[in-house]
Coordinates of C-alpha atoms in Angstrom, one line a residue:
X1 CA -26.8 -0.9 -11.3
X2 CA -28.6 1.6 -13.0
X3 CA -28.7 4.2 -10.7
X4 CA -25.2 4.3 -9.7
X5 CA -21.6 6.5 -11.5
X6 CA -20.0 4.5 -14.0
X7 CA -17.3 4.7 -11.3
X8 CA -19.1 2.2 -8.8
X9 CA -19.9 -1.1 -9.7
X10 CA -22.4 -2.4 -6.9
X11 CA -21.9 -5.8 -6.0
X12 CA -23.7 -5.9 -3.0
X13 CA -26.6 -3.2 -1.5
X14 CA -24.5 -3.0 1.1
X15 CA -22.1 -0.5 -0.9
X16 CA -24.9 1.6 -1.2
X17 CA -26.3 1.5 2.3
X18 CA -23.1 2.4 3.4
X19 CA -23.0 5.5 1.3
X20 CA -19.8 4.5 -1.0
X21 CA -21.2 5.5 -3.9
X22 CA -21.9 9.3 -3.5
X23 CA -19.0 11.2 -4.0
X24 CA -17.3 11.9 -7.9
X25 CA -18.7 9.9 -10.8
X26 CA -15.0 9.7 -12.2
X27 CA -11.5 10.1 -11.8
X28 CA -9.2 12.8 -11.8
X29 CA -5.8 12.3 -14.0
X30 CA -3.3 14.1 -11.5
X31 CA 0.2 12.6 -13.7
X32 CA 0.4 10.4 -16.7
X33 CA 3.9 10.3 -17.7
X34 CA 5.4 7.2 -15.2
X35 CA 6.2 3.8 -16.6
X36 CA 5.6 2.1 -13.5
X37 CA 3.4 3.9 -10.2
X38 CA 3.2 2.7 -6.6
X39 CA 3.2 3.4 -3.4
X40 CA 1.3 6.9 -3.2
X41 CA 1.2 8.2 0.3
X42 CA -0.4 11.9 1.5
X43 CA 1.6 14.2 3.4
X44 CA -1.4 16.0 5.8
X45 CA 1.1 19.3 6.5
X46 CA 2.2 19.8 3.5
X47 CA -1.0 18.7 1.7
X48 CA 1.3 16.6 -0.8
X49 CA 1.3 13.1 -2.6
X50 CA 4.2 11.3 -3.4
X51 CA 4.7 8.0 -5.2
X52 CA 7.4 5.9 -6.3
X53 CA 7.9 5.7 -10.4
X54 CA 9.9 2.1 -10.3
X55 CA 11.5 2.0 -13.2
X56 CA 12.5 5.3 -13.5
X57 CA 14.3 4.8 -9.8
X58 CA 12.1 8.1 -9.1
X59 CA 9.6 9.4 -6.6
X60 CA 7.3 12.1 -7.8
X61 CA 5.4 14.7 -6.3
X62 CA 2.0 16.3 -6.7
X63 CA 0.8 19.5 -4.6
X64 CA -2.5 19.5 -3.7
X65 CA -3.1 23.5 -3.5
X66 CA -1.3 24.4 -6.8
X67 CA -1.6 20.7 -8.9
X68 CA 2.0 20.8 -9.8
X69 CA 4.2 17.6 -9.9
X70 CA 7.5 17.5 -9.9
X71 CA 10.3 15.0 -8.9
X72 CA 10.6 14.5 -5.1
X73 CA 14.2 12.2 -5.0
X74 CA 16.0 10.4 -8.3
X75 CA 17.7 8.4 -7.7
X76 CA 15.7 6.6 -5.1
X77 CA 17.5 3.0 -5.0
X78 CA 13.7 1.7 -7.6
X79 CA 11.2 3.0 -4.3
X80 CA 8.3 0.5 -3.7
X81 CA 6.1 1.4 -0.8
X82 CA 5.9 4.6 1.1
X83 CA 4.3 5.6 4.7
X84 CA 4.8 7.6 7.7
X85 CA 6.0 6.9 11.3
X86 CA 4.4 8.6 14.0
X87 CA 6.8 11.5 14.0
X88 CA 5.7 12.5 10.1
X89 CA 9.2 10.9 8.8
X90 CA 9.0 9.2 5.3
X91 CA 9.6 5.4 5.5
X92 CA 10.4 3.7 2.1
X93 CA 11.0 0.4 0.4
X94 CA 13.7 0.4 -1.6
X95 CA 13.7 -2.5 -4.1
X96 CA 16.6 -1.7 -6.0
X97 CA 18.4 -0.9 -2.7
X98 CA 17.0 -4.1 -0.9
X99 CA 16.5 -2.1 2.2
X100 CA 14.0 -0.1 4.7
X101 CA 14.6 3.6 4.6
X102 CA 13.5 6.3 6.8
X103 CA 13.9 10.3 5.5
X104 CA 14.8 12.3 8.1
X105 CA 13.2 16.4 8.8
X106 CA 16.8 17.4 7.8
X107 CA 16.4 15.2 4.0
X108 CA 19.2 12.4 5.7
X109 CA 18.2 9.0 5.0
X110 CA 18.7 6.4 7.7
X111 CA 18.6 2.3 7.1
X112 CA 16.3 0.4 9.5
X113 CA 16.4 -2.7 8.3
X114 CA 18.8 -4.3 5.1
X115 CA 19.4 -8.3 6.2
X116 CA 17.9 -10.8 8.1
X117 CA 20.4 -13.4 10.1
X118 CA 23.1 -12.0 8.1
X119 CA 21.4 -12.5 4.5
X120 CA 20.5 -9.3 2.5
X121 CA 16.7 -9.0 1.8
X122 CA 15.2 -9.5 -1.4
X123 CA 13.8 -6.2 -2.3
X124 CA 11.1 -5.0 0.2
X125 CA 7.8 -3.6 -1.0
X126 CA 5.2 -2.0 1.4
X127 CA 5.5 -1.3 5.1
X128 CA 3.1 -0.3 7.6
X129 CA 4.2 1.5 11.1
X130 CA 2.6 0.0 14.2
X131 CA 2.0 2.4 17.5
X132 CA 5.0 1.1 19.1
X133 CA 7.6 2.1 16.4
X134 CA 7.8 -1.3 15.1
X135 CA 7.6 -1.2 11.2
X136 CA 5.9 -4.4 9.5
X137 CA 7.3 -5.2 6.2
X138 CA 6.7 -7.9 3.0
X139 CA 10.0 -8.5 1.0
X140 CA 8.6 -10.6 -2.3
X141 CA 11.4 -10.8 -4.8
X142 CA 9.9 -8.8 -7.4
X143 CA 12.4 -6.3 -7.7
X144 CA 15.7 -9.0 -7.8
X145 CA 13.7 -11.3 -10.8
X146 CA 14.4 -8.9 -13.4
X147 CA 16.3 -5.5 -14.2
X148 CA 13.1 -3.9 -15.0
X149 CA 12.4 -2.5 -11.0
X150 CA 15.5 -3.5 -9.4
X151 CA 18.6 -5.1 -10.2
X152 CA 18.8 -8.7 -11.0
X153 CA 19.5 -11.2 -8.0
X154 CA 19.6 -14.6 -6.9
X155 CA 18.0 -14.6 -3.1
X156 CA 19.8 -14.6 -0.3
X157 CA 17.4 -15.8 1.9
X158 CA 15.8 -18.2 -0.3
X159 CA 12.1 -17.3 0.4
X160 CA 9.4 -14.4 0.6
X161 CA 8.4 -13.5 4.0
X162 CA 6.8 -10.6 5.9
X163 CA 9.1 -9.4 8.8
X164 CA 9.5 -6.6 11.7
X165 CA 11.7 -4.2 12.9
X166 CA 11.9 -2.8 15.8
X167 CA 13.2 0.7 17.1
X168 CA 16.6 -0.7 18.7
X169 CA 16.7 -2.1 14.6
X170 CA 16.8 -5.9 15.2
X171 CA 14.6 -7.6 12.2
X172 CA 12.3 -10.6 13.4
X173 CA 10.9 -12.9 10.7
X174 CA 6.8 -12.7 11.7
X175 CA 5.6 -14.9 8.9
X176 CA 6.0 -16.5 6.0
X177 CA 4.1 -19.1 3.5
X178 CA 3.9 -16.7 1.2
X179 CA 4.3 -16.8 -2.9
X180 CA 4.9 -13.4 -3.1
X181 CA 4.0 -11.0 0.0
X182 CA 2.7 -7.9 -1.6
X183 CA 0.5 -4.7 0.5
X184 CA -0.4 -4.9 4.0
X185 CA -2.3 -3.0 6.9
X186 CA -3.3 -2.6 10.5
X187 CA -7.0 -2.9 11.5
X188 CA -8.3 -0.3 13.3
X189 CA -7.0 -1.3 16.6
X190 CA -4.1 -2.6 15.3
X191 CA -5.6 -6.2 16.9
X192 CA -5.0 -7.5 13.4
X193 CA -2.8 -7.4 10.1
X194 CA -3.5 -8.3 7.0
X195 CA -0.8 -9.3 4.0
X196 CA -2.0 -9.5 0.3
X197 CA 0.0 -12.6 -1.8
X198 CA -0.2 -11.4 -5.5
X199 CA 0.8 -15.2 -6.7
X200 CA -1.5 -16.3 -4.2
X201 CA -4.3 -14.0 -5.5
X202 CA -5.3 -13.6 -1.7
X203 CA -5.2 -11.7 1.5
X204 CA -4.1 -13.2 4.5
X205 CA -5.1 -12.1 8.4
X206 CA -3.1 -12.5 11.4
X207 CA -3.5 -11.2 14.9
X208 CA -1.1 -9.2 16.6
X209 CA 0.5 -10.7 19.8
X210 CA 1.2 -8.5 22.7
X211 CA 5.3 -8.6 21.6
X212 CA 4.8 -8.1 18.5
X213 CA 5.0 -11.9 17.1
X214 CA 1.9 -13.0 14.6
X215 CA -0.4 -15.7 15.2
X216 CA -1.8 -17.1 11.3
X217 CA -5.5 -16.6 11.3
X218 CA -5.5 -17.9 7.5
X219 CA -6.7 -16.1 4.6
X220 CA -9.4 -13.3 4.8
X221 CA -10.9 -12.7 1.6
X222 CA -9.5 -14.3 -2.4
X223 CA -9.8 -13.1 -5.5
X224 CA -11.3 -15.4 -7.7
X225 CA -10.7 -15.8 -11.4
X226 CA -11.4 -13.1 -13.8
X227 CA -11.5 -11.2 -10.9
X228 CA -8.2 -9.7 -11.0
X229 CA -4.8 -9.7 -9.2
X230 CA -4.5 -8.4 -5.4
X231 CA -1.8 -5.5 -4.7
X232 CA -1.9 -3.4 -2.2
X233 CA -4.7 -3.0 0.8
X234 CA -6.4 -0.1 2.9
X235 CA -8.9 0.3 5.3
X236 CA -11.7 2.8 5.5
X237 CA -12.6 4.3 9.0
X238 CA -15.7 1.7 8.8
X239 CA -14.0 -1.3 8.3
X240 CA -14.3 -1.9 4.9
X241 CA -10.9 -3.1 3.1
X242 CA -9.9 -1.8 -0.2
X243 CA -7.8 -3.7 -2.3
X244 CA -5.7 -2.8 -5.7
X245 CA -6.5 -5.4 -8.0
X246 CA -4.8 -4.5 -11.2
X247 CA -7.0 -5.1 -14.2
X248 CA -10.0 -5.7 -12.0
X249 CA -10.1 -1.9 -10.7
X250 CA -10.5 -1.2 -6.6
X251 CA -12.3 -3.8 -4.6
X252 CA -13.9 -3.0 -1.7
X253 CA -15.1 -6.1 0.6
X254 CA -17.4 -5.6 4.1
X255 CA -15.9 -6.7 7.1
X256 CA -17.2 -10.5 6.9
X257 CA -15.3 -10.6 3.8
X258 CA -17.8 -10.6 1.1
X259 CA -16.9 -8.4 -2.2
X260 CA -19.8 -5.8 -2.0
X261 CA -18.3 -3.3 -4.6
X262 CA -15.9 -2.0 -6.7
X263 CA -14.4 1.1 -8.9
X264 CA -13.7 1.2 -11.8
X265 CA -10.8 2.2 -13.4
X266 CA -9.4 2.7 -17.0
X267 CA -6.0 1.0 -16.0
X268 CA -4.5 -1.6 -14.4
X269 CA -4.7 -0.4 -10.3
X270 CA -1.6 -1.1 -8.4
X271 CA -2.0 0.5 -5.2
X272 CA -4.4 2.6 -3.4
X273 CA -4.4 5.1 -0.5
X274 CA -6.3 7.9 1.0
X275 CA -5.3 11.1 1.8
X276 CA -6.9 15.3 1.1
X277 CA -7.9 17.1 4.3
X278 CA -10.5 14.7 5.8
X279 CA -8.9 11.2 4.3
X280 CA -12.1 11.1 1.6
X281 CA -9.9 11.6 -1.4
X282 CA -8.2 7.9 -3.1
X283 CA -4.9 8.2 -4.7
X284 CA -4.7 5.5 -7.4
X285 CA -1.7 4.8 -8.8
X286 CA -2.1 2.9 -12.1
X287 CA 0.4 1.6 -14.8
X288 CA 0.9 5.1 -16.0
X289 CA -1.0 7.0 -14.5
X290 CA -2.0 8.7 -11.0
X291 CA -5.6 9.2 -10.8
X292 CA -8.0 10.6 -7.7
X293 CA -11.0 11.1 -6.6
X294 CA -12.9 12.3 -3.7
X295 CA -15.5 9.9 -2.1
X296 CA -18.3 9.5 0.3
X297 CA -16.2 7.3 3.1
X298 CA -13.4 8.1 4.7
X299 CA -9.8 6.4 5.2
X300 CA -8.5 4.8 8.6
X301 CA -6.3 7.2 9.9
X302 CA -2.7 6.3 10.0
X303 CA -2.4 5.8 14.3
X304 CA -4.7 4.4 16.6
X305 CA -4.8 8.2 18.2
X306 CA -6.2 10.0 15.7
X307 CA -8.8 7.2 15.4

């Protein structure tokens, strides 16, 4: 609309009721020398981003207070998705590694999770950390089709699942169905979680059973054609889910599920997440490039505490 930043594309008035379009009218470049960006995640105590450059088998780092990057680990075993356990520890898909990582304070890297039933994964690819120490992940086979952001593979396992793994380190199989399992998150009560398919072009919901198991609630929103191709997925403190969807930009759907907005963005957007001292500033990592900006909502933050 009109009156609206050529960042925001208003979809639905209820973008602009719920003040999403008042912060920047563009995006910062913070890098622009990667071949292939994900998985950005914000350190809050070190006021820090860091992101995984695939096919350079490199994750970089930008500092906040001085706008320096550098290179935070290389090799990294082709990093996919990053987060943070409850205790402020890295965890990290590997792709090229086919494994779940966890950094420890002292730079050690421990291995929570690398077959299932005996089978090595495919090449895991985002993670999210529930409040019991369980860690939810998708393992497509994106990074064992090609060379390019792994290694070349045939499957072990023979299929593209989302699984858990628990803190004694036993991995459970929680769902599967998929074409190729891609970002997922935690509602704000962790009631729910919700798996974007990238061949599927949708985002699937499931609630969360008192032991952990899922129960298939079907699929939540879909991105129609033209409208781009679904990555990775956050949540704002409102309950509002963001989605990466490549050439499409940053969608942004209300919590019945209807596509009320979008940014805009001058690449193809991988993955999203927020971060800066009050979880208003988006990290977009895109082809390239990482961009930012600061907005007018805020993120969910990362545990159901400090919600």
């Amino acid at each position: 609309m009109a009156n609206s930043p050529a960042l925001y594309d208003v979809l639905d008035e209820r973008f602009r009721t719920g003040r999403c379009v008042f912060g920047d009218d563009r995006l910062e470049v913070l890098y622009d020398g990667c071949r292939w960006a994900e998985g950005p995640l914000y350190f809050p105590a070190g006021r820090y981003l860091i992101w995984s450059d695939i096919p350079n088998d490199r994750m970089m780092r930008w500092d906040e207070t001085s706008g320096t990057v550098s290179v935070f680990r290389s090799p990294a075993g082709h990093p996919n998705g990053n987060t943070l356990d409850a205790q402020g520890r890295l965890v990290t898909c590997e792709q090229g590694n086919r494994r779940v990582t966890r950094t420890e304070h002292d730079g050690t890297i421990t291995v929570l999770a690398e077959r299932y039933q005996g089978k090595r994964l495919n090449s895991p690819n985002d993670a999210v950390v529930h409040s019991s120490g369980a860690i939810y992940f998708s393992d497509p086979d994106f990074g064992i089709t090609t060379d390019y952001e792994g290694h070349r593979a045939e499957s072990e396992i023979g299929a593209t699942n989302v699984y858990r793994v628990d803190p004694d380190g036993e991995v459970h199989l929680v769902a599967d169905g998929f074409a190729g399992p891609n970002g997922l998150v935690l509602s704000q009560g962790e009631e729910r979680l919700y798996v974007s398919d990238t061949r599927a072009n949708h985002v699937r919901r499931f609630d969360v059973q008192a032991d952990g198991s899922l129960a298939d609630k079907g699929v939540f929103v879909e991105c129609r054609p033209g409208e781009g191709r679904f990555d990775n997925i956050r949540f704002d403190d409102q309950g509002r889910l963001w989605v990466a969807a490549m050439d499409d930009g940053v969608h942004c759907y209300a919590p019945d599920g209807t596509l009320i907005g979008r940014l805009v963005t001058p690449e193809p957007v991988a993955n999203i997440t927020f971060g800066g001292p009050k979880r208003n500033r988006v990290f977009l990592t895109a082809n390239t490039t990482v961009y930012s900006a600061v907005l007018s909502v805020t993120g969910l933050p990362r545990l159901p505490e400090d919600r």
